[in-house]
Short mmCIF file of the C-alpha atoms (twelve columns), coordinates in Angstrom:
data_MODEL
# 
_entry.id   MODEL 
# 
loop_
_atom_site.group_PDB 
_atom_site.id 
_atom_site.type_symbol 
_atom_site.label_atom_id 
_atom_site.label_alt_id 
_atom_site.label_comp_id 
_atom_site.label_asym_id 
_atom_site.label_seq_id 
_atom_site.Cartn_x 
_atom_site.Cartn_y 
_atom_site.Cartn_z 
_atom_site.pdbx_PDB_model_num 
ATOM 1   C CA . UNK A 1   -12.424 15.360 -18.042 1 
ATOM 2   C CA . UNK A 2   -13.547 17.692 -20.825 1 
ATOM 3   C CA . UNK A 3   -10.169 19.371 -20.508 1 
ATOM 4   C CA . UNK A 4   -8.196  16.110 -20.773 1 
ATOM 5   C CA . UNK A 5   -10.221 14.964 -23.801 1 
ATOM 6   C CA . UNK A 6   -9.765  18.171 -25.757 1 
ATOM 7   C CA . UNK A 7   -6.137  18.688 -24.749 1 
ATOM 8   C CA . UNK A 8   -5.606  15.247 -26.297 1 
ATOM 9   C CA . UNK A 9   -7.373  16.353 -29.469 1 
ATOM 10  C CA . UNK A 10  -6.074  19.921 -29.683 1 
ATOM 11  C CA . UNK A 11  -2.497  19.510 -28.511 1 
ATOM 12  C CA . UNK A 12  -1.232  16.153 -29.807 1 
ATOM 13  C CA . UNK A 13  -0.088  17.444 -33.207 1 
ATOM 14  C CA . UNK A 14  1.359   20.663 -31.777 1 
ATOM 15  C CA . UNK A 15  3.221   18.621 -29.166 1 
ATOM 16  C CA . UNK A 16  4.651   16.213 -31.751 1 
ATOM 17  C CA . UNK A 17  5.996   19.110 -33.848 1 
ATOM 18  C CA . UNK A 18  7.286   21.502 -31.177 1 
ATOM 19  C CA . UNK A 19  8.093   19.100 -28.326 1 
ATOM 20  C CA . UNK A 20  9.248   15.986 -30.129 1 
ATOM 21  C CA . UNK A 21  10.428  13.255 -27.763 1 
ATOM 22  C CA . UNK A 22  8.608   14.720 -24.746 1 
ATOM 23  C CA . UNK A 23  5.465   13.481 -23.060 1 
ATOM 24  C CA . UNK A 24  2.264   14.576 -24.859 1 
ATOM 25  C CA . UNK A 25  0.301   17.406 -23.299 1 
ATOM 26  C CA . UNK A 26  -2.614  15.200 -22.256 1 
ATOM 27  C CA . UNK A 27  -0.322  12.821 -20.324 1 
ATOM 28  C CA . UNK A 28  1.242   15.773 -18.486 1 
ATOM 29  C CA . UNK A 29  -2.223  17.152 -17.773 1 
ATOM 30  C CA . UNK A 30  -3.301  13.804 -16.308 1 
ATOM 31  C CA . UNK A 31  -0.303  13.947 -13.966 1 
ATOM 32  C CA . UNK A 32  -1.196  17.532 -13.040 1 
ATOM 33  C CA . UNK A 33  -4.794  16.425 -12.440 1 
ATOM 34  C CA . UNK A 34  -3.688  13.719 -9.993  1 
ATOM 35  C CA . UNK A 35  -1.531  16.269 -8.157  1 
ATOM 36  C CA . UNK A 36  -4.401  18.769 -8.186  1 
ATOM 37  C CA . UNK A 37  -6.794  16.237 -6.661  1 
ATOM 38  C CA . UNK A 38  -4.183  15.457 -3.987  1 
ATOM 39  C CA . UNK A 39  -3.975  19.199 -3.216  1 
ATOM 40  C CA . UNK A 40  -7.770  19.312 -3.110  1 
ATOM 41  C CA . UNK A 41  -8.028  16.399 -0.654  1 
ATOM 42  C CA . UNK A 42  -5.396  17.939 1.618   1 
ATOM 43  C CA . UNK A 43  -6.787  21.491 1.665   1 
ATOM 44  C CA . UNK A 44  -10.476 20.512 1.844   1 
ATOM 45  C CA . UNK A 45  -9.850  18.577 5.056   1 
ATOM 46  C CA . UNK A 46  -7.605  21.161 6.714   1 
ATOM 47  C CA . UNK A 47  -9.469  23.626 8.999   1 
ATOM 48  C CA . UNK A 48  -6.272  25.696 8.895   1 
ATOM 49  C CA . UNK A 49  -7.376  27.157 5.540   1 
ATOM 50  C CA . UNK A 50  -10.483 28.688 7.085   1 
ATOM 51  C CA . UNK A 51  -8.495  30.865 9.514   1 
ATOM 52  C CA . UNK A 52  -7.700  34.543 8.973   1 
ATOM 53  C CA . UNK A 53  -4.098  34.185 10.229  1 
ATOM 54  C CA . UNK A 54  -3.441  31.573 7.555   1 
ATOM 55  C CA . UNK A 55  -4.497  33.938 4.788   1 
ATOM 56  C CA . UNK A 56  -2.566  36.895 6.164   1 
ATOM 57  C CA . UNK A 57  0.551   34.714 6.115   1 
ATOM 58  C CA . UNK A 58  -0.190  33.390 2.617   1 
ATOM 59  C CA . UNK A 59  -0.915  36.922 1.365   1 
ATOM 60  C CA . UNK A 60  2.526   38.097 2.531   1 
ATOM 61  C CA . UNK A 61  4.092   34.935 1.096   1 
ATOM 62  C CA . UNK A 62  2.445   35.548 -2.296  1 
ATOM 63  C CA . UNK A 63  3.813   39.127 -2.315  1 
ATOM 64  C CA . UNK A 64  7.306   37.762 -1.675  1 
ATOM 65  C CA . UNK A 65  6.894   35.333 -4.588  1 
ATOM 66  C CA . UNK A 66  5.788   38.215 -6.815  1 
ATOM 67  C CA . UNK A 67  8.991   40.036 -5.905  1 
ATOM 68  C CA . UNK A 68  11.147  36.932 -6.453  1 
ATOM 69  C CA . UNK A 69  9.698   36.280 -9.899  1 
ATOM 70  C CA . UNK A 70  11.050  39.665 -11.021 1 
ATOM 71  C CA . UNK A 71  14.615  38.757 -9.997  1 
ATOM 72  C CA . UNK A 72  16.771  37.795 -13.020 1 
ATOM 73  C CA . UNK A 73  17.816  34.163 -12.801 1 
ATOM 74  C CA . UNK A 74  14.802  33.213 -10.661 1 
ATOM 75  C CA . UNK A 75  11.895  34.351 -12.813 1 
ATOM 76  C CA . UNK A 76  11.373  32.596 -16.153 1 
ATOM 77  C CA . UNK A 77  10.435  34.596 -19.250 1 
ATOM 78  C CA . UNK A 78  7.722   33.172 -21.505 1 
ATOM 79  C CA . UNK A 79  5.926   34.989 -24.304 1 
ATOM 80  C CA . UNK A 80  7.437   38.284 -23.176 1 
ATOM 81  C CA . UNK A 81  6.351   38.006 -19.521 1 
ATOM 82  C CA . UNK A 82  8.537   37.142 -16.547 1 
ATOM 83  C CA . UNK A 83  5.744   35.427 -14.644 1 
ATOM 84  C CA . UNK A 84  7.025   31.964 -13.646 1 
ATOM 85  C CA . UNK A 85  9.411   30.472 -11.098 1 
ATOM 86  C CA . UNK A 86  11.073  27.187 -12.031 1 
ATOM 87  C CA . UNK A 87  11.205  24.344 -9.496  1 
ATOM 88  C CA . UNK A 88  13.022  21.566 -11.333 1 
ATOM 89  C CA . UNK A 89  10.640  20.183 -13.972 1 
ATOM 90  C CA . UNK A 90  7.728   22.165 -12.510 1 
ATOM 91  C CA . UNK A 91  6.928   25.860 -12.759 1 
ATOM 92  C CA . UNK A 92  4.683   28.014 -10.588 1 
ATOM 93  C CA . UNK A 93  2.998   31.285 -11.443 1 
ATOM 94  C CA . UNK A 94  2.843   33.451 -8.281  1 
ATOM 95  C CA . UNK A 95  0.132   35.711 -9.737  1 
ATOM 96  C CA . UNK A 96  -2.340  32.800 -9.589  1 
ATOM 97  C CA . UNK A 97  -1.764  32.362 -5.851  1 
ATOM 98  C CA . UNK A 98  -1.806  36.135 -5.263  1 
ATOM 99  C CA . UNK A 99  -5.328  36.424 -6.701  1 
ATOM 100 C CA . UNK A 100 -6.653  33.922 -4.171  1 
ATOM 101 C CA . UNK A 101 -4.798  35.241 -1.120  1 
ATOM 102 C CA . UNK A 102 -5.833  38.828 -1.876  1 
ATOM 103 C CA . UNK A 103 -9.513  37.936 -2.158  1 
ATOM 104 C CA . UNK A 104 -9.433  35.780 0.979   1 
ATOM 105 C CA . UNK A 105 -7.635  38.398 3.094   1 
ATOM 106 C CA . UNK A 106 -10.003 41.091 1.831   1 
ATOM 107 C CA . UNK A 107 -13.008 38.890 2.684   1 
ATOM 108 C CA . UNK A 108 -11.938 38.666 6.333   1 
ATOM 109 C CA . UNK A 109 -11.372 42.425 6.528   1 
ATOM 110 C CA . UNK A 110 -14.758 43.227 4.998   1 
ATOM 111 C CA . UNK A 111 -16.504 40.879 7.433   1 
ATOM 112 C CA . UNK A 112 -15.322 43.109 10.305  1 
ATOM 113 C CA . UNK A 113 -16.917 46.269 8.876   1 
ATOM 114 C CA . UNK A 114 -20.321 47.108 10.331  1 
ATOM 115 C CA . UNK A 115 -23.216 48.150 8.082   1 
ATOM 116 C CA . UNK A 116 -23.060 51.724 9.382   1 
ATOM 117 C CA . UNK A 117 -19.377 51.939 8.412   1 
ATOM 118 C CA . UNK A 118 -19.707 51.147 4.691   1 
ATOM 119 C CA . UNK A 119 -17.270 53.782 3.534   1 
ATOM 120 C CA . UNK A 120 -14.093 53.584 1.514   1 
ATOM 121 C CA . UNK A 121 -11.189 52.280 3.577   1 
ATOM 122 C CA . UNK A 122 -7.740  52.930 2.147   1 
ATOM 123 C CA . UNK A 123 -6.322  49.681 3.521   1 
ATOM 124 C CA . UNK A 124 -8.744  47.661 1.393   1 
ATOM 125 C CA . UNK A 125 -7.390  49.270 -1.754  1 
ATOM 126 C CA . UNK A 126 -3.781  48.986 -0.615  1 
ATOM 127 C CA . UNK A 127 -4.286  45.237 -0.234  1 
ATOM 128 C CA . UNK A 128 -5.600  45.094 -3.817  1 
ATOM 129 C CA . UNK A 129 -3.072  47.468 -5.376  1 
ATOM 130 C CA . UNK A 130 0.111   45.913 -3.931  1 
ATOM 131 C CA . UNK A 131 -0.160  42.594 -5.828  1 
ATOM 132 C CA . UNK A 132 -1.574  44.378 -8.895  1 
ATOM 133 C CA . UNK A 133 1.472   46.649 -9.103  1 
ATOM 134 C CA . UNK A 134 3.892   43.719 -8.786  1 
ATOM 135 C CA . UNK A 135 2.007   41.649 -11.373 1 
ATOM 136 C CA . UNK A 136 2.004   44.541 -13.852 1 
ATOM 137 C CA . UNK A 137 5.804   44.665 -13.622 1 
ATOM 138 C CA . UNK A 138 5.969   41.174 -15.158 1 
ATOM 139 C CA . UNK A 139 3.761   42.265 -17.106 1 
ATOM 140 C CA . UNK A 140 0.544   40.207 -16.858 1 
ATOM 141 C CA . UNK A 141 -2.452  42.389 -17.627 1 
ATOM 142 C CA . UNK A 142 -4.875  39.443 -17.750 1 
ATOM 143 C CA . UNK A 143 -4.199  38.419 -14.129 1 
ATOM 144 C CA . UNK A 144 -4.470  42.024 -12.941 1 
ATOM 145 C CA . UNK A 145 -7.769  42.458 -14.771 1 
ATOM 146 C CA . UNK A 146 -9.216  39.300 -13.180 1 
ATOM 147 C CA . UNK A 147 -8.016  40.289 -9.708  1 
ATOM 148 C CA . UNK A 148 -9.337  43.854 -9.919  1 
ATOM 149 C CA . UNK A 149 -12.757 42.852 -11.273 1 
ATOM 150 C CA . UNK A 150 -13.086 40.024 -8.717  1 
ATOM 151 C CA . UNK A 151 -12.130 42.392 -5.895  1 
ATOM 152 C CA . UNK A 152 -14.671 44.974 -7.075  1 
ATOM 153 C CA . UNK A 153 -17.343 42.273 -7.221  1 
ATOM 154 C CA . UNK A 154 -16.474 41.468 -3.611  1 
ATOM 155 C CA . UNK A 155 -16.661 45.127 -2.605  1 
ATOM 156 C CA . UNK A 156 -20.049 45.391 -4.336  1 
ATOM 157 C CA . UNK A 157 -21.338 42.340 -2.448  1 
ATOM 158 C CA . UNK A 158 -20.032 43.919 0.769   1 
ATOM 159 C CA . UNK A 159 -22.250 46.948 0.020   1 
ATOM 160 C CA . UNK A 160 -19.619 49.512 -0.762  1 
ATOM 161 C CA . UNK A 161 -21.440 52.785 -1.691  1 
ATOM 162 C CA . UNK A 162 -22.693 52.553 -5.287  1 
ATOM 163 C CA . UNK A 163 -21.770 56.153 -6.117  1 
ATOM 164 C CA . UNK A 164 -18.114 55.342 -5.586  1 
ATOM 165 C CA . UNK A 165 -18.150 52.916 -8.508  1 
ATOM 166 C CA . UNK A 166 -18.425 55.878 -10.867 1 
ATOM 167 C CA . UNK A 167 -15.063 57.002 -9.540  1 
ATOM 168 C CA . UNK A 168 -13.716 53.473 -9.933  1 
ATOM 169 C CA . UNK A 169 -14.797 53.400 -13.575 1 
ATOM 170 C CA . UNK A 170 -13.140 56.775 -14.250 1 
ATOM 171 C CA . UNK A 171 -9.933  55.606 -12.581 1 
ATOM 172 C CA . UNK A 172 -10.126 52.376 -14.573 1 
ATOM 173 C CA . UNK A 173 -10.387 54.252 -17.860 1 
ATOM 174 C CA . UNK A 174 -7.478  56.519 -16.897 1 
ATOM 175 C CA . UNK A 175 -5.442  53.483 -15.862 1 
ATOM 176 C CA . UNK A 176 -6.217  51.707 -19.134 1 
ATOM 177 C CA . UNK A 177 -5.091  54.733 -21.133 1 
ATOM 178 C CA . UNK A 178 -1.878  54.867 -19.076 1 
ATOM 179 C CA . UNK A 179 -1.231  51.168 -19.680 1 
ATOM 180 C CA . UNK A 180 -1.728  51.585 -23.416 1 
ATOM 181 C CA . UNK A 181 0.593   54.588 -23.450 1 
ATOM 182 C CA . UNK A 182 3.280   52.646 -21.550 1 
ATOM 183 C CA . UNK A 183 3.082   49.620 -23.875 1 
ATOM 184 C CA . UNK A 184 1.904   50.333 -27.448 1 
ATOM 185 C CA . UNK A 185 1.353   46.618 -28.151 1 
ATOM 186 C CA . UNK A 186 -1.843  46.863 -26.068 1 
ATOM 187 C CA . UNK A 187 -3.192  49.459 -28.518 1 
ATOM 188 C CA . UNK A 188 -2.495  47.000 -31.336 1 
ATOM 189 C CA . UNK A 189 -4.541  44.406 -29.467 1 
ATOM 190 C CA . UNK A 190 -7.478  46.804 -29.260 1 
ATOM 191 C CA . UNK A 191 -7.134  47.653 -32.953 1 
ATOM 192 C CA . UNK A 192 -7.000  43.933 -33.734 1 
ATOM 193 C CA . UNK A 193 -10.141 43.436 -31.654 1 
ATOM 194 C CA . UNK A 194 -12.031 46.125 -33.583 1 
ATOM 195 C CA . UNK A 195 -10.947 44.767 -36.975 1 
ATOM 196 C CA . UNK A 196 -8.740  41.658 -36.776 1 
ATOM 197 C CA . UNK A 197 -8.858  41.234 -40.571 1 
ATOM 198 C CA . UNK A 198 -6.939  44.496 -41.085 1 
ATOM 199 C CA . UNK A 199 -3.772  42.695 -39.946 1 
ATOM 200 C CA . UNK A 200 -4.762  39.049 -40.266 1 
ATOM 201 C CA . UNK A 201 -1.155  37.828 -40.296 1 
ATOM 202 C CA . UNK A 202 0.013   40.109 -37.467 1 
ATOM 203 C CA . UNK A 203 -1.816  41.508 -34.452 1 
ATOM 204 C CA . UNK A 204 -5.150  40.008 -35.550 1 
ATOM 205 C CA . UNK A 205 -3.773  36.518 -36.274 1 
ATOM 206 C CA . UNK A 206 -5.097  34.717 -33.172 1 
ATOM 207 C CA . UNK A 207 -8.538  36.311 -33.384 1 
ATOM 208 C CA . UNK A 208 -8.875  35.519 -37.087 1 
ATOM 209 C CA . UNK A 209 -7.753  31.896 -36.693 1 
ATOM 210 C CA . UNK A 210 -10.164 31.450 -33.784 1 
ATOM 211 C CA . UNK A 211 -13.073 32.776 -35.848 1 
ATOM 212 C CA . UNK A 212 -12.069 30.535 -38.760 1 
ATOM 213 C CA . UNK A 213 -12.295 27.596 -36.370 1 
ATOM 214 C CA . UNK A 214 -15.691 28.559 -34.973 1 
ATOM 215 C CA . UNK A 215 -17.504 29.949 -38.014 1 
ATOM 216 C CA . UNK A 216 -17.670 26.878 -40.299 1 
ATOM 217 C CA . UNK A 217 -18.355 24.433 -37.436 1 
ATOM 218 C CA . UNK A 218 -22.087 25.068 -37.244 1 
ATOM 219 C CA . UNK A 219 -24.351 23.467 -34.663 1 
ATOM 220 C CA . UNK A 220 -22.631 20.090 -34.350 1 
ATOM 221 C CA . UNK A 221 -19.059 20.790 -35.462 1 
ATOM 222 C CA . UNK A 222 -16.778 18.735 -37.696 1 
ATOM 223 C CA . UNK A 223 -16.526 15.844 -35.208 1 
ATOM 224 C CA . UNK A 224 -14.109 14.883 -32.438 1 
ATOM 225 C CA . UNK A 225 -10.452 15.132 -33.560 1 
ATOM 226 C CA . UNK A 226 -11.562 16.671 -36.891 1 
ATOM 227 C CA . UNK A 227 -10.343 20.188 -36.118 1 
ATOM 228 C CA . UNK A 228 -8.442  21.900 -38.931 1 
ATOM 229 C CA . UNK A 229 -7.091  24.887 -37.033 1 
ATOM 230 C CA . UNK A 230 -5.081  22.760 -34.592 1 
ATOM 231 C CA . UNK A 231 -2.664  21.885 -37.403 1 
ATOM 232 C CA . UNK A 232 -0.356  24.831 -36.657 1 
ATOM 233 C CA . UNK A 233 -2.875  27.481 -37.701 1 
ATOM 234 C CA . UNK A 234 -4.151  28.449 -34.229 1 
ATOM 235 C CA . UNK A 235 -1.144  29.051 -31.915 1 
ATOM 236 C CA . UNK A 236 -1.031  26.902 -28.757 1 
ATOM 237 C CA . UNK A 237 -4.514  25.421 -29.327 1 
ATOM 238 C CA . UNK A 238 -4.350  23.450 -26.059 1 
ATOM 239 C CA . UNK A 239 -4.029  26.628 -23.956 1 
ATOM 240 C CA . UNK A 240 -5.907  29.928 -24.181 1 
ATOM 241 C CA . UNK A 241 -7.837  29.040 -27.347 1 
ATOM 242 C CA . UNK A 242 -8.878  25.492 -26.508 1 
ATOM 243 C CA . UNK A 243 -12.524 26.594 -26.531 1 
ATOM 244 C CA . UNK A 244 -12.077 27.376 -30.243 1 
ATOM 245 C CA . UNK A 245 -11.158 23.729 -30.836 1 
ATOM 246 C CA . UNK A 246 -14.089 22.570 -28.709 1 
ATOM 247 C CA . UNK A 247 -16.495 24.658 -30.806 1 
ATOM 248 C CA . UNK A 248 -14.835 23.528 -34.035 1 
ATOM 249 C CA . UNK A 249 -15.143 19.837 -33.185 1 
ATOM 250 C CA . UNK A 250 -18.465 19.592 -31.335 1 
ATOM 251 C CA . UNK A 251 -20.121 22.787 -32.541 1 
ATOM 252 C CA . UNK A 252 -22.359 25.376 -30.970 1 
ATOM 253 C CA . UNK A 253 -24.411 22.799 -29.071 1 
ATOM 254 C CA . UNK A 254 -21.300 21.173 -27.602 1 
ATOM 255 C CA . UNK A 255 -20.017 24.594 -26.571 1 
ATOM 256 C CA . UNK A 256 -23.342 25.233 -24.831 1 
ATOM 257 C CA . UNK A 257 -22.828 22.045 -22.794 1 
ATOM 258 C CA . UNK A 258 -19.508 23.466 -21.520 1 
ATOM 259 C CA . UNK A 259 -21.257 26.749 -20.663 1 
ATOM 260 C CA . UNK A 260 -23.921 24.814 -18.741 1 
ATOM 261 C CA . UNK A 261 -21.177 23.062 -16.732 1 
ATOM 262 C CA . UNK A 262 -19.690 26.425 -15.766 1 
ATOM 263 C CA . UNK A 263 -23.180 27.665 -14.958 1 
ATOM 264 C CA . UNK A 264 -23.752 24.712 -12.620 1 
ATOM 265 C CA . UNK A 265 -20.418 25.397 -10.937 1 
ATOM 266 C CA . UNK A 266 -21.356 29.040 -10.300 1 
ATOM 267 C CA . UNK A 267 -24.897 28.104 -9.203  1 
ATOM 268 C CA . UNK A 268 -23.549 25.549 -6.717  1 
ATOM 269 C CA . UNK A 269 -20.997 28.037 -5.395  1 
ATOM 270 C CA . UNK A 270 -23.679 30.685 -4.883  1 
ATOM 271 C CA . UNK A 271 -25.771 28.118 -2.996  1 
ATOM 272 C CA . UNK A 272 -22.879 27.339 -0.647  1 
ATOM 273 C CA . UNK A 273 -22.252 31.054 -0.117  1 
ATOM 274 C CA . UNK A 274 -25.878 31.681 0.842   1 
ATOM 275 C CA . UNK A 275 -25.783 28.797 3.331   1 
ATOM 276 C CA . UNK A 276 -22.746 30.278 5.099   1 
ATOM 277 C CA . UNK A 277 -23.274 31.278 8.715   1 
ATOM 278 C CA . UNK A 278 -20.384 33.750 8.889   1 
ATOM 279 C CA . UNK A 279 -20.065 36.865 6.751   1 
ATOM 280 C CA . UNK A 280 -16.378 36.125 6.098   1 
ATOM 281 C CA . UNK A 281 -17.347 32.711 4.663   1 
ATOM 282 C CA . UNK A 282 -20.048 34.301 2.506   1 
ATOM 283 C CA . UNK A 283 -17.617 36.874 1.116   1 
ATOM 284 C CA . UNK A 284 -14.848 34.325 0.560   1 
ATOM 285 C CA . UNK A 285 -16.970 31.803 -1.344  1 
ATOM 286 C CA . UNK A 286 -18.656 34.554 -3.381  1 
ATOM 287 C CA . UNK A 287 -15.299 36.091 -4.312  1 
ATOM 288 C CA . UNK A 288 -13.648 32.798 -5.299  1 
ATOM 289 C CA . UNK A 289 -16.605 31.531 -7.318  1 
ATOM 290 C CA . UNK A 290 -16.951 34.953 -8.937  1 
ATOM 291 C CA . UNK A 291 -13.258 34.899 -9.878  1 
ATOM 292 C CA . UNK A 292 -13.549 31.498 -11.583 1 
ATOM 293 C CA . UNK A 293 -16.756 32.502 -13.354 1 
ATOM 294 C CA . UNK A 294 -15.310 35.801 -14.561 1 
ATOM 295 C CA . UNK A 295 -12.118 34.130 -15.805 1 
ATOM 296 C CA . UNK A 296 -14.178 31.609 -17.772 1 
ATOM 297 C CA . UNK A 297 -16.316 34.400 -19.254 1 
ATOM 298 C CA . UNK A 298 -13.203 36.402 -20.139 1 
ATOM 299 C CA . UNK A 299 -11.556 33.474 -21.929 1 
ATOM 300 C CA . UNK A 300 -14.698 32.570 -23.857 1 
ATOM 301 C CA . UNK A 301 -15.273 36.240 -24.725 1 
ATOM 302 C CA . UNK A 302 -11.765 36.413 -26.231 1 
ATOM 303 C CA . UNK A 303 -12.269 33.202 -28.204 1 
ATOM 304 C CA . UNK A 304 -15.527 34.318 -29.827 1 
ATOM 305 C CA . UNK A 305 -14.316 37.860 -30.502 1 
ATOM 306 C CA . UNK A 306 -16.228 39.817 -27.857 1 
ATOM 307 C CA . UNK A 307 -13.116 40.911 -25.917 1 
ATOM 308 C CA . UNK A 308 -9.554  41.797 -26.991 1 
ATOM 309 C CA . UNK A 309 -6.968  39.022 -26.610 1 
ATOM 310 C CA . UNK A 310 -5.771  38.941 -22.990 1 
ATOM 311 C CA . UNK A 311 -3.937  35.626 -22.569 1 
ATOM 312 C CA . UNK A 312 -6.256  34.113 -19.927 1 
ATOM 313 C CA . UNK A 313 -6.750  30.348 -19.574 1 
ATOM 314 C CA . UNK A 314 -10.118 28.564 -19.448 1 
ATOM 315 C CA . UNK A 315 -10.500 27.201 -15.885 1 
ATOM 316 C CA . UNK A 316 -10.391 23.390 -15.519 1 
ATOM 317 C CA . UNK A 317 -9.978  22.917 -19.287 1 
ATOM 318 C CA . UNK A 318 -6.881  24.715 -20.640 1 
ATOM 319 C CA . UNK A 319 -3.520  22.957 -20.467 1 
ATOM 320 C CA . UNK A 320 -1.254  24.013 -17.614 1 
ATOM 321 C CA . UNK A 321 -0.228  22.536 -14.289 1 
ATOM 322 C CA . UNK A 322 -0.251  25.727 -12.227 1 
ATOM 323 C CA . UNK A 323 -3.615  26.802 -13.600 1 
ATOM 324 C CA . UNK A 324 -5.223  23.409 -12.943 1 
ATOM 325 C CA . UNK A 325 -3.880  23.043 -9.407  1 
ATOM 326 C CA . UNK A 326 -4.842  26.606 -8.492  1 
ATOM 327 C CA . UNK A 327 -8.425  26.031 -9.679  1 
ATOM 328 C CA . UNK A 328 -8.664  22.833 -7.626  1 
ATOM 329 C CA . UNK A 329 -7.135  24.747 -4.712  1 
ATOM 330 C CA . UNK A 330 -9.976  27.277 -5.047  1 
ATOM 331 C CA . UNK A 331 -12.577 24.498 -5.033  1 
ATOM 332 C CA . UNK A 332 -10.906 22.944 -1.989  1 
ATOM 333 C CA . UNK A 333 -11.134 26.241 -0.072  1 
ATOM 334 C CA . UNK A 334 -14.834 26.535 -0.921  1 
ATOM 335 C CA . UNK A 335 -15.452 22.936 0.208   1 
ATOM 336 C CA . UNK A 336 -13.426 23.455 3.388   1 
ATOM 337 C CA . UNK A 337 -15.454 26.544 4.300   1 
ATOM 338 C CA . UNK A 338 -18.761 24.826 3.509   1 
ATOM 339 C CA . UNK A 339 -17.729 21.800 5.627   1 
ATOM 340 C CA . UNK A 340 -17.205 24.145 8.564   1 
ATOM 341 C CA . UNK A 341 -20.727 25.502 8.037   1 
ATOM 342 C CA . UNK A 342 -22.189 21.989 8.001   1 
ATOM 343 C CA . UNK A 343 -20.391 21.053 11.204  1 
ATOM 344 C CA . UNK A 344 -21.655 24.056 13.178  1 
# 
């Protein structure tokens, strides 16, 4: 509901200027929300989504979608990335599904490893790297970053040897340097992160406009619908930078309320994970809740200037049908698994 309210506030003017004659963003989001709840009700009551065979099949299916999205004429290009597949008036983003299927499949594999066998297994990394490689071809660095970090959190929970994480960090740094070398615009993003004011009308534009929204708002903000930056200053204020509008309108204290809501979500998810009777359920819930929590932290970190701009949505709140339905799909999986635990 916080998302609907602030999409109404943040996106109405942008929608009237850039999408004149179309349904406002908040109406579309309400439709997406109804569809997302329908998906939730279906998945949460389907034991099929707690089975390993289901997730192996869905993992392969998500890889096929990642290949299809790269085919000219099938994949849609938006903001320089070929990351969407059009289905009539709707679009789907295969990378969102791939993150879930990868974590779920990996959870089942890790549950089969005995404590005395906690060594690196190549197949675990192949399962992670296959979707990452396909997603980077789009390119979508934000989705890859979320998937890799979430997978490493899962491996850490599964007691992978700590000393190996040093190697992971080294490989991560090398990979980051390679990514920057292959696409110089990423270096500009890092430079804009260090000093966005050096190019306030170019690479640092989003970061500067976000800070101009947050800085003057103070503890209580300017009031609901009183944002200034949503009037074509902050690009796409209903999407990645909606938290800027939230802070601008209801201030630091209002932003803290949103953080508390995410904290309660993570706390509840951790509680369900601990109650799980099967190790695969524990890993799955931990991985999914960790993914949502990390994505929220990443988005908020970008908005307040702690992290370079990555183009990641704020779960539950940012505008977008695929994003909203995928998040509700995640919650449905967690509920489905926890229902199985209660029925044992």
